[in-house]
CSV table of C-alpha atoms in Angstrom, one decimal:
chain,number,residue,atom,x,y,z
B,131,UNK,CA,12.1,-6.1,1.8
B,132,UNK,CA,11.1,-4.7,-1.4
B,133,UNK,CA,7.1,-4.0,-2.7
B,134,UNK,CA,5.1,-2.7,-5.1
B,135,UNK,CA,1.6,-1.4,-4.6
B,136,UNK,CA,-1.0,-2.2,-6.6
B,137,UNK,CA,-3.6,1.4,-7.8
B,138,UNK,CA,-6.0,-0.2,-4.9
B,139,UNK,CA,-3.6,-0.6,-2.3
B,140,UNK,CA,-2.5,3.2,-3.3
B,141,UNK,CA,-6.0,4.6,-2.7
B,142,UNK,CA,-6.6,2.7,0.4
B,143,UNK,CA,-3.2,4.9,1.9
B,144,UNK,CA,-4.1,8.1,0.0
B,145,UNK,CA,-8.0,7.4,1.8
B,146,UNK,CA,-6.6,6.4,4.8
B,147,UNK,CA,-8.9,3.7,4.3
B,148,UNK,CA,-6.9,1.4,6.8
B,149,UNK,CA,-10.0,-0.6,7.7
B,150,UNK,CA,-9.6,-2.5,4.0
B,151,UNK,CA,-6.3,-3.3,4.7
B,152,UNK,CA,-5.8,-7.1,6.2
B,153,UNK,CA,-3.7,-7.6,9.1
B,154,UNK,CA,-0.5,-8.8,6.7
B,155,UNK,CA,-1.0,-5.9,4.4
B,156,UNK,CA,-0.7,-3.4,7.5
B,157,UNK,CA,2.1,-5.1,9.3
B,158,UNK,CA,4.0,-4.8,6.1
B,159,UNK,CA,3.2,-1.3,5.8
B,160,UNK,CA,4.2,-0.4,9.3
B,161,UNK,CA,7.5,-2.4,9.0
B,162,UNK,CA,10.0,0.8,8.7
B,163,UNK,CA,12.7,-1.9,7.2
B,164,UNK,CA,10.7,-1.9,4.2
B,165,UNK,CA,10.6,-0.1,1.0
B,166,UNK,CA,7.3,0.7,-1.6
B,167,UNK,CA,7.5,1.0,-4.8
B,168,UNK,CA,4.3,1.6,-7.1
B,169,UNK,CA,4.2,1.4,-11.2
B,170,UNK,CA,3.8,4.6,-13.0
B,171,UNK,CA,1.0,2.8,-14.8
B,172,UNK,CA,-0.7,2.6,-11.1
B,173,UNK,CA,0.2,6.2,-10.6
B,174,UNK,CA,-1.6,7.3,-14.1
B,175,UNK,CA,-4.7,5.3,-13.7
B,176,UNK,CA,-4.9,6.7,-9.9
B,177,UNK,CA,-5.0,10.5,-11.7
B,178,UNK,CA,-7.8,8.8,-14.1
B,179,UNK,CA,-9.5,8.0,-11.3
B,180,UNK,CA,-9.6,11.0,-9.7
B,181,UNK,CA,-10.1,12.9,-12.6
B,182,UNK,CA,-13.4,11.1,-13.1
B,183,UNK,CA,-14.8,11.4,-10.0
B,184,UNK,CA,-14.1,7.7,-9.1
B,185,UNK,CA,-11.7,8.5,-6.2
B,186,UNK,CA,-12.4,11.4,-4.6
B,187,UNK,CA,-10.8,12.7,-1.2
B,188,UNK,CA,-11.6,16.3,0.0
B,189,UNK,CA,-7.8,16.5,0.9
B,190,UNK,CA,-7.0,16.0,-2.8
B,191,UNK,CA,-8.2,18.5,-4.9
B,192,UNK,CA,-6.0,18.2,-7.8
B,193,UNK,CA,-3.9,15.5,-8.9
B,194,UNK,CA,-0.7,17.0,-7.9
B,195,UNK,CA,-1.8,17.3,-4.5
B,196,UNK,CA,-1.8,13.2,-5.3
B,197,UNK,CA,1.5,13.3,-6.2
B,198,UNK,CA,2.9,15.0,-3.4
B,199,UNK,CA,1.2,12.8,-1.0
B,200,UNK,CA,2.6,9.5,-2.5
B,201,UNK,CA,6.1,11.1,-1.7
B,202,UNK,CA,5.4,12.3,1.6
B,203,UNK,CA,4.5,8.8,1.8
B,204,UNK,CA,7.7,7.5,1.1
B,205,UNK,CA,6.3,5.8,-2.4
B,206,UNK,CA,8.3,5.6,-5.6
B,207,UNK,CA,7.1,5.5,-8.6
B,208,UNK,CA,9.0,3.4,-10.4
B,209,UNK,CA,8.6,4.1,-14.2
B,210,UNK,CA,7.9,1.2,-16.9
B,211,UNK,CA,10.2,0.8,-19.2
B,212,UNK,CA,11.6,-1.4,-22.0
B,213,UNK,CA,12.5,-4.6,-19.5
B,214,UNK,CA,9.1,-4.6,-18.3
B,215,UNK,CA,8.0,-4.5,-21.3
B,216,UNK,CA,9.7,-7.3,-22.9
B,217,UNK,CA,8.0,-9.1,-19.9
B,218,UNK,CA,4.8,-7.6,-20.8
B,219,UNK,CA,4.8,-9.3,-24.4
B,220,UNK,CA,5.7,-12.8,-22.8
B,221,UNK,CA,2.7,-12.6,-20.2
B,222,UNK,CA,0.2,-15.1,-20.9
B,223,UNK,CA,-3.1,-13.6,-20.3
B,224,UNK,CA,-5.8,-15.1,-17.7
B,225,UNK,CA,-9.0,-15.4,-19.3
B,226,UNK,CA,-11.0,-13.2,-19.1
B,227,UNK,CA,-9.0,-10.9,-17.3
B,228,UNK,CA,-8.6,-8.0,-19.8
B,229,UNK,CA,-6.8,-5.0,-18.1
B,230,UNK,CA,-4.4,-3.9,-19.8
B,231,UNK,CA,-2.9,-1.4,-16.8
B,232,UNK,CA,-3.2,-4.7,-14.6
B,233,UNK,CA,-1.4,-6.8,-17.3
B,234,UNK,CA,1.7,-3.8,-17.1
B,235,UNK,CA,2.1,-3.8,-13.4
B,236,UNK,CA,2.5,-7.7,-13.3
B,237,UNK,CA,4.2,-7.7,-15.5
B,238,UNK,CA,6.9,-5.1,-13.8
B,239,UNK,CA,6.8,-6.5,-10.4
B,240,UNK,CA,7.7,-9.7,-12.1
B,241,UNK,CA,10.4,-8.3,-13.6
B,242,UNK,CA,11.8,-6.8,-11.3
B,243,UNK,CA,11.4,-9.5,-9.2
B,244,UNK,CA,9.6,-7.8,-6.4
B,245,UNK,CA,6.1,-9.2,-4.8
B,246,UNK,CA,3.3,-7.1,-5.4
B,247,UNK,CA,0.1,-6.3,-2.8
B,248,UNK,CA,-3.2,-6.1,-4.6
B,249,UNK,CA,-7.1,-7.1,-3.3
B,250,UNK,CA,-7.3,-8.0,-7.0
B,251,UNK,CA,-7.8,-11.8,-6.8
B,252,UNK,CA,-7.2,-12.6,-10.3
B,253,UNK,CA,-3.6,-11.5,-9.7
B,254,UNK,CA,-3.6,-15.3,-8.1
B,255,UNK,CA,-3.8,-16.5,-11.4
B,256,UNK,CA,-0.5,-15.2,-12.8
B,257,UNK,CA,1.9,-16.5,-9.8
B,258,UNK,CA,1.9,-19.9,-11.9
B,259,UNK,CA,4.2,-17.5,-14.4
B,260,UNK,CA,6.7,-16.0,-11.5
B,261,UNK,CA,4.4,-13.4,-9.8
B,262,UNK,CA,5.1,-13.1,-6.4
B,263,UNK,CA,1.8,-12.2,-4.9
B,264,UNK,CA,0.3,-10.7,-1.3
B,265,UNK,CA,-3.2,-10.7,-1.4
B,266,UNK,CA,-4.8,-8.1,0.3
B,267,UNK,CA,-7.8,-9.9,1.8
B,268,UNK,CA,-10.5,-7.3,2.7
């Protein structure tokens, strides 16, 4: 099977954080059958993140080093284009829910059809409009 990773799922890996990581999440992580995709959208506010100190790992001193370890990782990026964008335009937005990187990665895993993990719980909200959704209970 085919998923996407959400910017949080992405640090928990890069962290090696697996404690946040719910018994599901893991199992589909470790299941070798499967594939992982992330946005590029995920992958540039993961570099923002870095660059402004809010994800720091010592083993991750630049964000190429970042880069190189999603591969190693068997990650990849997938890059947004005009598809997901036309399903970006049609996403009604949650209110209050006003992340625009969020909204973009939604909207590409429901376009391209393929369920996205996230600990964000007002992802939830958007499987009423075809999101396929694993919550990543922590």
């Amino acid at each position: 099977m085919r998923y996407y990773l959400d910017t949080n799922i992405l640090i928990f890996i890069l962290q090696k954080k697996y404690d946040d990581l719910s018994a599901l999440v893991l199992e589909i992580l470790k299941d070798y059958s499967n594939l992982f995709y992330t946005s590029s959208v995920a992958v540039k506010e993961l570099i923002l993140l870095h660059r402004i100190g809010k994800v720091k790992n010592r083993r991750y001193k630049t964000e190429s080093k970042i880069l190189s370890e999603l591969k190693k990782s068997e990650i990849e990026i997938r890059f947004f284009n005009e598809r997901h964008f036309s399903q970006y335009a049609e996403l009604a937005i949650v209110e209050g829910h006003k992340d625009m990187n969020d909204h973009a990665i939604i909207a590409q895993a429901m376009s391209d059809k393929i369920p996205l993990i996230s600990s964000d719980q007002v992802f939830k909200h958007y499987i009423s409009q075809g999101l396929d959704f694993v919550f990543n209970k922590r």
